[in-house]
Amino acid sequence: MLMLVLTLIANPKSRDISTDLANEIASEVGINTVDWLGDGCACDIVLDEAASNIETVVGEMIAEAPIDLAIQKMEIRKKEVLIADMDSTMIDQECIDELAAEVGIKERVAAITAKAMNGEIEFEAAVEERVALLKGLDADVTDRIIENRITLASGGKTLVQTMKAGGAYSALVSGGFTTFTSRIAAMLGFDENRANVLEEEEGKLAGTVRKPILGAEAKVTALNEIASARGLRPENFIAVGDGANDLPMLQLAGTGVALHAKPSVAAQSKISIKHGDLTSLLYLQGYRENEFTDG
């Protein structure tokens, strides 16, 4: 019989899953055993496939508590490839907004970014519009931005390094720019990175981006190319992102996770994590906290 697993996940800083709540949920769905993956932070409850309305029932039981839940098939739960978005996923910022801050137009550019990430405007056109506003900016500004204003998202390095220790491959695939992804990928330990290329003229940004622009379809292409090169299928991937341009990738991957995502993206994704950090992707695969490593 094909088994299902219900995973409860909380933010590791608050660890809001009590033993009483976990046991109450297990009892409600007719299960006697709770398997703790991280104390107060994550647990598994293996389900009878025939059980119905579990997500609704458990959702009502956790109500407004800062706890995420996911129901998955046990089969092929642990993945062989991580494919991740960068901006507002592996880092806490949107790099193009930080570039715009250098020329005093962050709010203007951030408004366009928000619309693009929520799927309100076409992604590729939004990239071109925002990049054009950066014309004349010093091309070496990236180092200063990364040093002073970019922060790595909580749990990101642990996610990448723990999966690497387990033999997995990792790819950072962004609609942002290679000047950032190359550095962020190295900091976190990704095996490869793909992104758009900002064109330069005499040490300044030219206000253009090399074609073709890497958007939603390019992320799907990246997943398929990596799968083909490694003799895998999309179901062997776990993908994470937050924007509309990530959605096709999230829907194609075996486990697609919308992390602190825009509402329209969360609503259409297989799994939505609203409270946990990037270590949630490890718990979703059945990793235990005592297996975590930062490399």
PDB file of C-alpha atoms in Angstrom, residues 5-9 44 55 67-79 89 235 237-243 246-247 249-286:
ATOM      1  CA  VAL A   5       3.165  11.175   5.547  1.00  0.00           C
ATOM      2  CA  LEU A   6       1.914  14.295   7.292  1.00  0.00           C
ATOM      3  CA  THR A   7       4.745  16.600   8.345  1.00  0.00           C
ATOM      4  CA  LEU A   8       4.277  19.453  10.803  1.00  0.00           C
ATOM      5  CA  ILE A   9       6.965  22.163  10.691  1.00  0.00           C
ATOM      6  CA  ASP A  44       6.088  13.096  10.919  1.00  0.00           C
ATOM      7  CA  GLU A  55      -5.356  18.485   5.564  1.00  0.00           C
ATOM      8  CA  ILE A  67       2.937  25.856  12.112  1.00  0.00           C
ATOM      9  CA  ASP A  68       3.131  24.618   8.510  1.00  0.00           C
ATOM     10  CA  LEU A  69       1.832  21.277   7.322  1.00  0.00           C
ATOM     11  CA  ALA A  70       2.416  19.128   4.273  1.00  0.00           C
ATOM     12  CA  ILE A  71       1.110  15.756   3.120  1.00  0.00           C
ATOM     13  CA  GLN A  72       3.295  13.771   0.739  1.00  0.00           C
ATOM     14  CA  LYS A  73       3.808  10.269  -0.609  1.00  0.00           C
ATOM     15  CA  MET A  74       6.540   8.446   1.282  1.00  0.00           C
ATOM     16  CA  GLU A  75       7.891   7.076  -1.997  1.00  0.00           C
ATOM     17  CA  ILE A  76      10.841   9.087  -3.393  1.00  0.00           C
ATOM     18  CA  ARG A  77      10.522  11.566  -0.530  1.00  0.00           C
ATOM     19  CA  LYS A  78      14.250  12.238  -0.277  1.00  0.00           C
ATOM     20  CA  LYS A  79      15.409  14.083  -3.400  1.00  0.00           C
ATOM     21  CA  THR A  89      14.438  32.784  -1.208  1.00  0.00           C
ATOM     22  CA  GLU A 235      10.162  13.793  -9.408  1.00  0.00           C
ATOM     23  CA  PHE A 237      13.909  17.261  -7.551  1.00  0.00           C
ATOM     24  CA  ILE A 238      12.930  19.513  -4.688  1.00  0.00           C
ATOM     25  CA  ALA A 239      12.416  23.104  -5.831  1.00  0.00           C
ATOM     26  CA  VAL A 240      11.943  26.281  -3.832  1.00  0.00           C
ATOM     27  CA  GLY A 241      10.945  29.819  -4.761  1.00  0.00           C
ATOM     28  CA  ASP A 242       8.603  32.668  -3.923  1.00  0.00           C
ATOM     29  CA  GLY A 243       7.562  34.421  -7.146  1.00  0.00           C
ATOM     30  CA  ASP A 246       9.126  30.216 -10.021  1.00  0.00           C
ATOM     31  CA  LEU A 247       5.688  28.637 -10.239  1.00  0.00           C
ATOM     32  CA  MET A 249       9.409  25.077 -11.810  1.00  0.00           C
ATOM     33  CA  LEU A 250       7.672  24.403  -8.493  1.00  0.00           C
ATOM     34  CA  GLN A 251       4.810  22.611 -10.237  1.00  0.00           C
ATOM     35  CA  LEU A 252       7.162  20.433 -12.305  1.00  0.00           C
ATOM     36  CA  ALA A 253       9.440  19.300  -9.463  1.00  0.00           C
ATOM     37  CA  GLY A 254       8.541  16.232  -7.436  1.00  0.00           C
ATOM     38  CA  THR A 255       8.380  18.467  -4.370  1.00  0.00           C
ATOM     39  CA  GLY A 256       7.725  22.136  -5.098  1.00  0.00           C
ATOM     40  CA  VAL A 257       7.895  24.474  -2.114  1.00  0.00           C
ATOM     41  CA  ALA A 258       6.581  28.048  -2.105  1.00  0.00           C
ATOM     42  CA  LEU A 259       8.608  29.637   0.683  1.00  0.00           C
ATOM     43  CA  HIS A 260       7.168  32.810   2.240  1.00  0.00           C
ATOM     44  CA  ALA A 261       5.695  33.283  -1.205  1.00  0.00           C
ATOM     45  CA  LYS A 262       3.397  35.774  -2.848  1.00  0.00           C
ATOM     46  CA  PRO A 263      -0.259  34.767  -2.160  1.00  0.00           C
ATOM     47  CA  SER A 264      -1.003  33.791  -5.754  1.00  0.00           C
ATOM     48  CA  VAL A 265       2.091  31.575  -5.842  1.00  0.00           C
ATOM     49  CA  ALA A 266       1.414  29.899  -2.498  1.00  0.00           C
ATOM     50  CA  ALA A 267      -2.138  29.108  -3.573  1.00  0.00           C
ATOM     51  CA  GLN A 268      -0.969  27.250  -6.682  1.00  0.00           C
ATOM     52  CA  SER A 269       1.994  25.383  -5.182  1.00  0.00           C
ATOM     53  CA  LYS A 270       2.099  21.797  -3.934  1.00  0.00           C
ATOM     54  CA  ILE A 271       3.511  22.870  -0.569  1.00  0.00           C
ATOM     55  CA  SER A 272       3.535  26.311   1.037  1.00  0.00           C
ATOM     56  CA  ILE A 273       5.858  27.154   3.925  1.00  0.00           C
ATOM     57  CA  LYS A 274       4.768  30.342   5.685  1.00  0.00           C
ATOM     58  CA  HIS A 275       6.467  30.025   9.068  1.00  0.00           C
ATOM     59  CA  GLY A 276       9.492  27.734   8.808  1.00  0.00           C
ATOM     60  CA  ASP A 277      12.844  28.602   7.272  1.00  0.00           C
ATOM     61  CA  LEU A 278      14.824  26.801   4.555  1.00  0.00           C
ATOM     62  CA  THR A 279      15.512  23.841   6.841  1.00  0.00           C
ATOM     63  CA  SER A 280      11.825  23.048   6.269  1.00  0.00           C
ATOM     64  CA  LEU A 281      12.916  21.520   2.953  1.00  0.00           C
ATOM     65  CA  LEU A 282      15.087  19.062   4.867  1.00  0.00           C
ATOM     66  CA  TYR A 283      12.258  18.051   7.180  1.00  0.00           C
ATOM     67  CA  LEU A 284       9.987  17.607   4.163  1.00  0.00           C
ATOM     68  CA  GLN A 285      12.479  15.037   2.879  1.00  0.00           C
ATOM     69  CA  GLY A 286      12.641  13.213   6.205  1.00  0.00           C
TER      70      GLY A 286
END
